[in-house]
Short mmCIF file of C-alpha atoms in Angstrom, two decimals:
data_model
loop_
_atom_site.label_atom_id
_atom_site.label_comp_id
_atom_site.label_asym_id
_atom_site.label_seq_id
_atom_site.Cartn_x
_atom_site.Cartn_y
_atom_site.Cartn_z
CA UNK A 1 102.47 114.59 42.33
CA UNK A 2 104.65 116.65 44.75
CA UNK A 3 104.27 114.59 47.37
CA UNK A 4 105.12 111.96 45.37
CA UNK A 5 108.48 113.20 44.49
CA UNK A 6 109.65 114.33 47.55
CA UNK A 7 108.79 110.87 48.94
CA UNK A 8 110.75 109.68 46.39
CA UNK A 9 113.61 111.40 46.92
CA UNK A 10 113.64 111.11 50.91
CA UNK A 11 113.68 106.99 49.52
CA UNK A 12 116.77 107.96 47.47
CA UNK A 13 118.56 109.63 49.88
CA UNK A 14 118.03 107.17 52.75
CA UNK A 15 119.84 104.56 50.50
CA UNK A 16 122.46 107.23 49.70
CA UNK A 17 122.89 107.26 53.49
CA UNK A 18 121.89 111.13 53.43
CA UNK A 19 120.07 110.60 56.68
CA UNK A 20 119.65 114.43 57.78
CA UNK A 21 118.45 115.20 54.08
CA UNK A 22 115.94 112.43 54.01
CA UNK A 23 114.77 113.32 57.59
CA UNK A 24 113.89 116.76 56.27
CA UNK A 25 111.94 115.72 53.13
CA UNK A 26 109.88 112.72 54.83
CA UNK A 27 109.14 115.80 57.77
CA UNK A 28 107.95 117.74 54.68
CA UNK A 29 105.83 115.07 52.83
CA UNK A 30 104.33 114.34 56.53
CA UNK A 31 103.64 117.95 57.09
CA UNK A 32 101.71 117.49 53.52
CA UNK A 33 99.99 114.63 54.28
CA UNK A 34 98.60 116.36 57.24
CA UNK A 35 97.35 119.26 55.97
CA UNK A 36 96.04 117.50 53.07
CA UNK A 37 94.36 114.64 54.75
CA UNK A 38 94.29 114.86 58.31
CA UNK A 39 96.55 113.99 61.30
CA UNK A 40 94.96 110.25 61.73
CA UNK A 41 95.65 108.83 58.01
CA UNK A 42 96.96 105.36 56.98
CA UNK A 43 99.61 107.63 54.74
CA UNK A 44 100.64 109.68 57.70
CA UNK A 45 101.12 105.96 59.65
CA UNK A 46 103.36 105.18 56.47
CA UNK A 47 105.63 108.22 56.91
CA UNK A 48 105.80 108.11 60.45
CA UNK A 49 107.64 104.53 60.40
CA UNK A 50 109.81 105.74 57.74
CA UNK A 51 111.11 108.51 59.83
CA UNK A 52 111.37 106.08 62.53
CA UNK A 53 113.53 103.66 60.24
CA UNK A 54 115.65 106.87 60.24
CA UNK A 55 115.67 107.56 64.01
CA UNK A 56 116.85 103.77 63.99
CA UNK A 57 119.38 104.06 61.52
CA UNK A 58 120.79 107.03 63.72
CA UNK A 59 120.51 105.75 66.97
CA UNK A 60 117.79 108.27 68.31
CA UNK A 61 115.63 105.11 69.86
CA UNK A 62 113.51 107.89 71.77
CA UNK A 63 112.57 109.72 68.85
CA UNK A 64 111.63 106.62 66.55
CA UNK A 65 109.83 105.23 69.39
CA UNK A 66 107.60 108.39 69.55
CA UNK A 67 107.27 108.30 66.22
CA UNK A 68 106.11 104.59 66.35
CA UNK A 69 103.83 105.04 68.55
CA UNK A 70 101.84 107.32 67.22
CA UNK A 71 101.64 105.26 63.84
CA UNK A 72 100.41 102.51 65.94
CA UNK A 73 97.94 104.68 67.84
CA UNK A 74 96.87 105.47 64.01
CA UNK A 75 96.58 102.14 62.49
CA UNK A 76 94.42 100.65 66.15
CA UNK A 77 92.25 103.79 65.91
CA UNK A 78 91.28 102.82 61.84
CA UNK A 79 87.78 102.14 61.33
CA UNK A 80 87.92 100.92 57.70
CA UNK A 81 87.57 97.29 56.87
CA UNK A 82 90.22 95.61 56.68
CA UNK A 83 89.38 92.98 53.63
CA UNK A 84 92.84 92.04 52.37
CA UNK A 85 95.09 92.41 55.94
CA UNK A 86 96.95 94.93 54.94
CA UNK A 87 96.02 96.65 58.33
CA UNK A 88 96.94 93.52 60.55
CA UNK A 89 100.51 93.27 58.56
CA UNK A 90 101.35 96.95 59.27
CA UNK A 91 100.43 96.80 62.54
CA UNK A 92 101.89 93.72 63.22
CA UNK A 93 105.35 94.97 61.62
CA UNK A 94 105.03 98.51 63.72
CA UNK A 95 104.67 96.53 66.70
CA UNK A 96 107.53 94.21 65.95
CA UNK A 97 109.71 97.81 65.56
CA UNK A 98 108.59 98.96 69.12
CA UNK A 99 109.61 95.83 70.22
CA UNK A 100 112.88 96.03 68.72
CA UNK A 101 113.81 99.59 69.61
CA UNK A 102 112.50 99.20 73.12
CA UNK A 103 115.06 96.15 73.42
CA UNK A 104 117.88 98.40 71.65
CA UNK A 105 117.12 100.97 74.42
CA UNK A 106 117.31 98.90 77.14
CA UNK A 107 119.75 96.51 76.67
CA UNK A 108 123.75 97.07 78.20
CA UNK A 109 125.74 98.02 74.82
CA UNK A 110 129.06 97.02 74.33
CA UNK A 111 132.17 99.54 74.24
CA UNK A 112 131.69 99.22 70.58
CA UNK A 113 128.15 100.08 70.06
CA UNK A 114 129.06 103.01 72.21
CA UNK A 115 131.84 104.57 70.03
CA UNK A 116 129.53 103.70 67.27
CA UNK A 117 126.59 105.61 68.73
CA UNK A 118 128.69 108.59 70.01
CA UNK A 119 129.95 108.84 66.29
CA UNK A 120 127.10 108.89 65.13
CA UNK A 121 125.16 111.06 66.68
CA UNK A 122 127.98 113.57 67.04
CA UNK A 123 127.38 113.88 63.24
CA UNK A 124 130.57 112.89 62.04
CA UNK A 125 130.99 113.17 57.83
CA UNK A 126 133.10 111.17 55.80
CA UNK A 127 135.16 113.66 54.42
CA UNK A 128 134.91 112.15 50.72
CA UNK A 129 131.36 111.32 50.22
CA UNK A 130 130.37 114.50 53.01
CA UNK A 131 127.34 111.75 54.07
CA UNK A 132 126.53 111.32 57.95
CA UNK A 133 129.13 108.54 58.94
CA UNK A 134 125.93 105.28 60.10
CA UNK A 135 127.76 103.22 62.81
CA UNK A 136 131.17 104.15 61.29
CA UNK A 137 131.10 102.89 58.07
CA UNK A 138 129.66 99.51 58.19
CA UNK A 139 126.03 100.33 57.99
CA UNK A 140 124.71 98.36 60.93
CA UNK A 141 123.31 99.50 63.81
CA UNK A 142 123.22 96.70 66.50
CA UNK A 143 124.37 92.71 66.08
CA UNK A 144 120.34 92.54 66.38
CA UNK A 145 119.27 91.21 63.42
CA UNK A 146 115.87 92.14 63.58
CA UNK A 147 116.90 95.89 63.48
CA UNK A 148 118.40 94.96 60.15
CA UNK A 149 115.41 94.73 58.41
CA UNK A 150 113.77 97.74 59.28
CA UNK A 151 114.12 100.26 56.41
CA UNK A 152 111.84 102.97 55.13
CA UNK A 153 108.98 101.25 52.50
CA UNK A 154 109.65 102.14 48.84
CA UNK A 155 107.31 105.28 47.79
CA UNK A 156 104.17 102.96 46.06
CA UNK A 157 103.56 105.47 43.57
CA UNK A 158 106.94 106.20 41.20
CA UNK A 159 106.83 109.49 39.02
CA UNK A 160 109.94 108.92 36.54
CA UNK A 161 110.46 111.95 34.74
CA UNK A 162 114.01 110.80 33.39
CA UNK A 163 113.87 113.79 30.24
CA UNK A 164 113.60 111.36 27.36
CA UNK A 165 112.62 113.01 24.40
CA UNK A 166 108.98 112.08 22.82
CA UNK A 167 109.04 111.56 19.16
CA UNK A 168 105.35 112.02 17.24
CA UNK A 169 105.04 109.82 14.27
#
């Protein structure tokens, strides 16, 4: 149950563009999932890419490629049977991320992507909202358009505790 909330909540800050706070929590809930059910999960694989799609988002390539990496190593090294292809489709997609970010890291950016960056990872607020300013204000990244699809998955597992009053007839 904890675990799911916090995953929930890292979920609701990354849209919320509270990067730093979401980093934190999906640390936490993979710090959890490790002590809980080893280092080499499928769950831990899960939380790894979203912490990558945060790395992304912030323009740490290095970090979300570590972090990649080792939820690939994770997913190769599974030895359960993989009926439905789940497995394939994850591994497929974490690939198709390394890809990506290895290109990001590689490639000559423009004097835009650099001010972007630098902003970025200098930690600049918006004064209003007090939420780390993502590639000043227009939410993208890179003109890559495959980067643009990469976001943390949705926590499977909702707990909705919304406080509503239970009536017994």
């Amino acid at each position: 149950m904890t675990l799911n909330t916090l995953e929930n909540l890292a979920y609701a800050n990354y849209k919320e563009k509270n990067l730093d706070i979401a980093m934190d929590m999906y640390k936490e809930v993979l710090s959890d999932q490790t002590d809980l059910y080893g280092k080499y999960d499928i769950s831990c694989a899960q939380t790894r890419t979203n912490i990558a799609c945060i790395h992304i988002k912030s323009c740490e390539y290095q970090d979300a490629l570590d972090q990649l990496d080792v939820a690939e190593d994770i997913l190769a090294e599974d030895i359960l049977l993989d009926v439905l292809g789940t497995k394939s489709r994850r591994l497929k997609k974490i690939r198709d991320m390394i890809a990506c970010v290895q290109y990001e890291m590689l490639k000559f950016p423009s004097v835009g992507e650099i001010f972007n960056r630098a902003m970025t990872k200098g930690g600049v607020k918006n004064p209003i909202t007090q939420n780390l300013l993502c590639s000043c204000g227009n939410g993208e990244v890179s003109d890559l358009e495959a980067m643009k699809k990469f976001q943390p998955a949705r926590p499977e597992s909702s707990s909705k505790l919304s406080g509503h009053r239970i009536s017994v007839a």
